[in-house]
Coordinates of C-alpha atoms in Angstrom, one line a residue:
X5 CA -28.9 17.4 -5.2
X6 CA -31.6 17.4 -2.3
X7 CA -31.6 20.1 0.4
X8 CA -32.2 20.0 3.4
X9 CA -35.4 21.2 3.7
X10 CA -36.5 18.7 0.4
X11 CA -35.6 16.0 2.5
X12 CA -37.5 17.7 6.0
X13 CA -40.5 18.2 3.4
X14 CA -40.7 14.4 2.3
X15 CA -40.2 13.0 5.8
X16 CA -43.0 15.0 7.3
X17 CA -44.9 14.5 4.2
X18 CA -44.6 10.9 5.0
X19 CA -45.2 11.4 8.9
X20 CA -48.3 12.9 7.4
X21 CA -49.4 10.5 5.2
X22 CA -49.1 8.2 7.7
X23 CA -51.1 9.6 10.5
X24 CA -53.9 10.5 7.7
X25 CA -53.9 6.9 6.6
X26 CA -54.3 5.0 10.4
X27 CA -57.7 8.1 11.2
X28 CA -59.2 7.3 6.8
X29 CA -58.8 3.5 7.9
X30 CA -60.1 4.4 12.1
X31 CA -62.7 6.8 10.0
X32 CA -63.4 3.9 7.3
X33 CA -63.5 0.9 9.3
X34 CA -66.5 2.7 11.5
X35 CA -69.0 4.0 8.7
X36 CA -68.4 0.7 7.1
X37 CA -69.6 -1.5 10.4
X38 CA -72.4 1.4 10.2
X39 CA -73.4 0.6 6.9
X40 CA -72.8 -3.7 8.1
X41 CA -74.9 -2.9 11.1
X42 CA -78.0 -1.4 9.2
X43 CA -77.2 -3.8 6.1
X44 CA -78.3 -6.9 9.4
X45 CA -81.2 -4.8 10.6
X46 CA -82.8 -5.2 6.5
X47 CA -82.1 -9.0 6.9
X48 CA -84.0 -9.0 10.1
X49 CA -86.8 -6.9 8.6
X50 CA -86.9 -9.2 5.7
X51 CA -86.8 -11.9 7.6
X52 CA -89.5 -10.6 9.4
X53 CA -91.6 -10.0 6.6
X54 CA -91.2 -12.6 4.9
X55 CA -92.6 -14.8 8.0
X56 CA -95.8 -12.7 8.0
X57 CA -96.2 -13.0 4.4
X58 CA -95.8 -16.3 5.4
X59 CA -98.6 -16.4 7.7
X60 CA -100.7 -14.3 5.2
X61 CA -101.1 -16.9 2.9
X62 CA -102.3 -15.7 -1.0
X63 CA -102.9 -11.7 0.7
X64 CA -99.2 -11.3 1.4
X65 CA -97.9 -13.3 -1.7
X66 CA -96.9 -9.6 -3.4
X67 CA -95.4 -8.6 0.8
X68 CA -93.5 -10.8 -0.2
X69 CA -91.1 -10.5 -3.4
X70 CA -91.0 -6.9 -1.8
X71 CA -88.9 -8.4 1.2
X72 CA -86.9 -11.1 -1.5
X73 CA -85.9 -7.4 -2.8
X74 CA -85.0 -5.9 0.6
X75 CA -83.0 -8.8 1.4
X76 CA -81.4 -9.4 -2.3
X77 CA -80.6 -4.8 -1.6
X78 CA -79.5 -5.6 2.3
X79 CA -76.9 -8.9 0.3
X80 CA -75.6 -6.4 -2.5
X81 CA -74.9 -2.9 0.4
X82 CA -73.0 -5.6 2.4
X83 CA -70.7 -6.9 -1.1
X84 CA -70.1 -3.3 -1.5
X85 CA -69.0 -2.0 2.0
X86 CA -66.7 -5.1 2.4
X87 CA -64.9 -4.5 -1.3
X88 CA -64.7 -0.9 0.1
X89 CA -62.5 -1.6 3.4
X90 CA -60.0 -4.1 1.2
X91 CA -59.9 -2.0 -1.6
X92 CA -59.0 1.1 0.6
X93 CA -56.9 -0.1 3.1
X94 CA -55.1 -1.7 0.1
X95 CA -54.7 1.9 -1.9
X96 CA -53.9 3.6 1.8
X97 CA -50.9 1.6 2.1
X98 CA -50.2 1.8 -1.5
X99 CA -49.7 5.6 -0.3
X100 CA -48.1 5.1 2.7
X101 CA -45.6 2.5 1.2
X102 CA -44.4 4.8 -2.2
X103 CA -44.0 8.2 0.2
X104 CA -41.8 6.5 2.0
X105 CA -39.3 4.9 -0.3
X106 CA -39.9 9.2 -1.7
X107 CA -38.9 9.8 1.9
X108 CA -36.1 7.1 2.1
X109 CA -34.8 8.1 -1.6
X110 CA -34.4 11.3 -0.7
X111 CA -32.4 10.8 2.8
X112 CA -29.9 8.7 0.6
X113 CA -29.4 11.6 -1.9
X114 CA -28.6 13.3 0.5
X115 CA -26.3 11.2 2.8
X116 CA -24.7 11.0 -1.1
X117 CA -24.5 14.3 -1.0
X118 CA -23.3 15.1 2.3
X119 CA -20.3 12.4 0.9
X120 CA -19.1 14.5 -1.9
X121 CA -19.5 17.4 0.5
X122 CA -16.4 16.5 2.9
X123 CA -14.4 15.0 0.4
X124 CA -14.8 18.2 -1.7
X125 CA -13.9 20.3 0.9
X126 CA -10.8 18.2 1.9
X127 CA -9.9 18.2 -1.5
X128 CA -10.0 22.5 -2.1
X129 CA -8.1 22.2 1.4
X130 CA -5.6 20.3 -0.3
X131 CA -5.4 21.7 -3.7
X132 CA -3.7 24.8 -2.3
X133 CA -1.3 22.3 -0.5
X134 CA 0.2 21.8 -4.6
X135 CA 0.3 25.3 -4.8
X136 CA 1.9 26.2 -1.5
X137 CA 4.8 23.8 -2.3
X138 CA 5.6 24.7 -5.5
X139 CA 5.7 28.1 -5.2
X140 CA 7.9 28.0 -1.9
X141 CA 10.5 25.4 -3.8
X142 CA 11.4 28.9 -5.4
X143 CA 11.7 30.9 -2.6
X144 CA 15.2 32.7 -3.1
X145 CA 16.7 31.4 0.2
X146 CA 15.2 27.8 -0.8
X147 CA 16.9 28.1 -3.8
X148 CA 20.6 29.5 -2.4
X149 CA 20.3 26.9 0.3
X150 CA 19.7 24.3 -1.7
X151 CA 22.5 24.6 -3.9
X152 CA 24.9 25.7 -1.5
X153 CA 24.6 24.8 2.2
X154 CA 26.1 26.2 4.2
X155 CA 26.2 28.1 7.8
X156 CA 24.5 31.4 6.3
X157 CA 22.4 30.1 3.9
X158 CA 21.0 27.1 6.2
X159 CA 20.5 30.1 8.6
X160 CA 18.8 31.8 6.8
X161 CA 15.9 29.1 4.9
X162 CA 15.1 28.7 8.2
X163 CA 14.5 32.2 9.2
X164 CA 12.5 32.3 5.1
X165 CA 10.1 29.5 6.4
X166 CA 9.8 30.2 9.9
X167 CA 8.1 33.6 8.7
X168 CA 6.1 31.1 6.4
X169 CA 4.8 29.0 9.0
X170 CA 4.0 31.8 10.9
X171 CA 1.0 32.6 8.7
X172 CA 0.4 29.5 7.5
X173 CA -1.2 27.9 11.1
X174 CA -1.6 24.1 9.1
X175 CA 1.6 23.1 8.7
X176 CA 3.2 21.2 11.3
X177 CA 6.9 22.1 9.7
X178 CA 9.0 22.6 6.1
X179 CA 11.9 20.7 5.9
X180 CA 14.4 21.4 2.9
X181 CA 16.2 18.4 2.2
X182 CA 19.0 17.9 -0.2
X183 CA 19.3 15.0 -2.8
X184 CA 21.1 12.6 -0.9
X185 CA 17.7 12.8 1.3
X186 CA 19.6 14.5 4.3
X187 CA 17.0 18.0 6.1
X188 CA 19.6 20.7 5.8
X189 CA 16.7 23.2 7.2
X190 CA 13.3 23.6 8.7
X191 CA 11.4 26.4 9.8
X192 CA 10.9 25.5 13.3
X193 CA 13.9 24.3 14.7
X194 CA 13.5 25.2 17.8
X195 CA 10.6 22.4 18.0
X196 CA 11.7 19.9 15.5
X197 CA 15.1 19.2 15.9
X198 CA 15.3 17.2 12.2
X199 CA 18.2 19.2 10.5
X200 CA 20.9 16.1 9.6
X201 CA 18.1 14.1 9.7
X202 CA 18.2 10.9 7.1
X203 CA 14.9 11.0 5.0
X204 CA 15.6 9.3 1.7
X205 CA 13.9 6.0 2.9
X206 CA 10.8 8.1 3.3
X207 CA 8.1 7.8 0.2
X208 CA 7.5 11.3 -0.1
X209 CA 11.4 12.0 -1.1
X210 CA 11.3 9.6 -3.1
X211 CA 8.7 10.9 -5.1
X212 CA 9.9 14.0 -4.7
X213 CA 13.2 13.3 -6.2
X214 CA 11.5 11.8 -9.7
X215 CA 9.4 15.0 -10.2
X216 CA 10.5 15.5 -13.6
X217 CA 10.2 19.4 -14.1
X218 CA 9.6 22.8 -11.1
X219 CA 5.4 22.4 -12.5
X220 CA 5.3 18.7 -10.8
X221 CA 4.5 17.9 -7.3
X222 CA 3.9 14.6 -5.0
X223 CA 2.3 14.1 -2.1
X224 CA 2.4 10.0 0.0
X225 CA -0.7 8.7 2.0
X226 CA -1.8 10.3 4.8
X227 CA 0.6 8.9 7.7
X228 CA 2.3 9.5 11.1
X229 CA 5.9 10.9 11.5
X230 CA 7.9 10.0 14.5
X231 CA 10.2 13.2 14.0
X232 CA 7.0 15.2 14.8
X233 CA 6.3 13.7 17.6
X234 CA 3.7 11.1 15.8
X235 CA 1.5 13.3 13.8
X236 CA -0.4 12.6 11.2
X237 CA 0.3 14.4 8.6
X238 CA 0.1 15.0 4.5
X239 CA 3.5 15.5 3.3
X240 CA 3.6 17.5 -0.5
X241 CA 6.8 17.7 -2.3
X242 CA 8.0 19.7 -4.6
X243 CA 12.1 20.3 -6.3
X244 CA 14.1 22.8 -5.8
X245 CA 15.8 24.1 -9.3
X246 CA 18.6 25.9 -10.1
X247 CA 17.4 29.6 -10.4
X248 CA 13.9 28.5 -9.7
X249 CA 13.4 28.0 -12.3
X250 CA 10.9 25.2 -13.8
X251 CA 13.1 23.8 -16.2
X252 CA 16.2 24.2 -13.8
X253 CA 18.6 21.5 -12.8
X254 CA 17.7 20.0 -9.4
X255 CA 19.5 20.7 -6.4
X256 CA 16.6 19.8 -3.7
X257 CA 13.1 18.3 -2.5
X258 CA 11.0 21.0 -0.2
X259 CA 8.5 19.5 1.6
X260 CA 5.5 20.6 3.3
X261 CA 4.4 18.4 6.4
X262 CA 0.1 19.8 6.6
X263 CA -1.2 18.8 10.2
X264 CA -3.4 16.4 8.8
X265 CA -5.4 15.7 12.0
X266 CA -7.3 19.2 12.8
X267 CA -8.1 19.5 9.6
X268 CA -9.6 16.3 8.6
X269 CA -11.3 16.2 12.2
X270 CA -13.3 19.7 11.1
X271 CA -14.0 18.2 7.8
X272 CA -16.1 14.5 9.4
X273 CA -17.4 16.9 12.2
X274 CA -18.8 19.8 10.1
X275 CA -21.3 17.3 8.5
X276 CA -24.3 19.4 8.3
X277 CA -26.4 16.5 10.3
X278 CA -29.6 16.6 12.3
X279 CA -28.5 16.2 16.0
X280 CA -30.5 12.8 15.3
X281 CA -28.9 11.7 12.5
X282 CA -25.9 12.3 13.5
X283 CA -26.1 10.2 16.8
X284 CA -26.6 7.4 15.2
X285 CA -24.4 8.4 12.1
X286 CA -20.2 7.8 11.3
X287 CA -18.7 9.9 8.6
X288 CA -15.4 9.1 7.8
X289 CA -13.0 9.5 4.4
X290 CA -11.8 7.0 3.3
X291 CA -7.8 6.8 1.1
X292 CA -7.4 4.9 -2.0
X293 CA -6.8 1.4 -0.5
X294 CA -10.3 1.8 2.4
X295 CA -8.1 2.6 4.9
X296 CA -10.1 5.7 7.3
X297 CA -8.3 8.3 7.1
X298 CA -10.7 10.7 9.0
X299 CA -13.5 9.7 11.6
X300 CA -15.8 12.2 13.2
X301 CA -16.5 9.0 16.1
X302 CA -12.3 9.2 16.3
X303 CA -11.9 5.6 15.6
X304 CA -10.0 3.3 13.3
X305 CA -8.3 6.1 11.9
X306 CA -5.0 5.1 10.2
X307 CA -5.9 1.3 11.6
X308 CA -8.9 0.4 9.8
X309 CA -10.4 -0.8 6.6
X310 CA -13.6 0.1 5.4
X311 CA -14.1 -1.5 2.1
X312 CA -16.9 0.1 -0.1
X313 CA -18.9 -2.3 -2.5
X314 CA -19.1 0.0 -5.3
X315 CA -19.5 -1.8 -7.9
X316 CA -17.9 0.3 -9.6
X317 CA -20.2 3.4 -9.1
X318 CA -18.6 6.4 -8.0
X319 CA -21.3 7.6 -5.7
X320 CA -24.2 5.5 -4.3
X321 CA -25.9 4.0 -1.6
X322 CA -26.1 0.3 -0.6
X323 CA -27.1 -1.8 2.4
X324 CA -24.9 -3.8 4.9
X325 CA -25.5 -7.6 6.7
X326 CA -26.6 -5.0 9.3
X327 CA -29.1 -3.1 8.3
X328 CA -27.2 0.6 8.1
X329 CA -27.2 2.5 5.1
X330 CA -23.6 3.3 3.6
X331 CA -23.4 6.2 1.1
X332 CA -20.7 7.4 -0.4
X333 CA -18.8 9.3 -2.9
X334 CA -15.4 9.6 -4.5
X335 CA -13.2 12.6 -4.9
X336 CA -14.2 14.6 -7.8
X337 CA -11.2 16.3 -7.8
X338 CA -10.4 20.3 -7.4
X339 CA -8.7 22.4 -10.3
X340 CA -5.2 21.3 -11.1
X341 CA -5.3 18.8 -8.5
X342 CA -7.0 15.4 -9.3
X343 CA -7.5 14.0 -5.7
X344 CA -6.2 10.7 -4.7
X345 CA -8.7 7.8 -5.0
X346 CA -10.4 9.0 -1.7
X347 CA -14.0 8.5 -0.9
X348 CA -16.3 10.0 1.2
X349 CA -18.5 7.8 3.9
X350 CA -21.2 8.0 5.8
X351 CA -22.7 4.8 7.4
X352 CA -25.9 5.5 9.2
X353 CA -27.9 2.6 11.6
X354 CA -31.4 2.1 10.7
X355 CA -34.3 4.8 13.3

């Protein structure tokens, strides 16, 4: 996994190589120009010597040979200088391009790592939700109310659910439903008047009704819940069973409504991008249907589709038509939570 320090070092190396290459080109050009100036002067001297040798006639024949050799050496120096200039320029350009490619690769790897980190953080959080719902479905007050819902058991179940909510601030409400989809108790009756509401049409209830044992759980896609003030929720459900036993007869469904929006926002806004990067980057969580369920810019949540052309790969980087880098990583799951096919995505505009 590429570290921030490593990427910074490679980015700095790219800058240093670029600056050094430019300095080297300038120095080389200056030196080659000096050589070419000397060569030009040698040519003039050789030409003058040939003229004088011609004037001297037979006595200048030997000097003519020397002048011709000086001219030949001057031509050789000129060819070497020209070749050196071309070769040096090519090699410096190759080095600069190689370092730039290395820095770009490191940046891409880092963005993929950050996309993975974002989806991992949320998965670890949601794994705890799967544990919570199965545990609380065995609470004696919940079990008693589901088996025999009357004024006394409902009041006690509501009290117990309220006690749980006072310790777990990530939930909006906890609902105990009978097998027909009626809410018979909730943890915040003073805030949400939902007792008696019919939720049999909700997907999370249908999934909870079908659970095979008390060890199982289900979760619906992120959605807005009208009965909770239109808040974005991740609803996890478990079956309530007779005697709280794993294999007991089902008597109800417990639904816990995770307060999605503030938790997800904290994750995408907490991705560690440099300030200059953050200004041109968008961090997203998208679900299995490519729906945006969290965005660092707060836009398109639950309405925008962001297809990722992954080519069947769990992670990678692509460049879109506008030249933006799109780094992505699928959820790896956490512990017994396999995840829901979500992806962490970072979209970054070019510098």
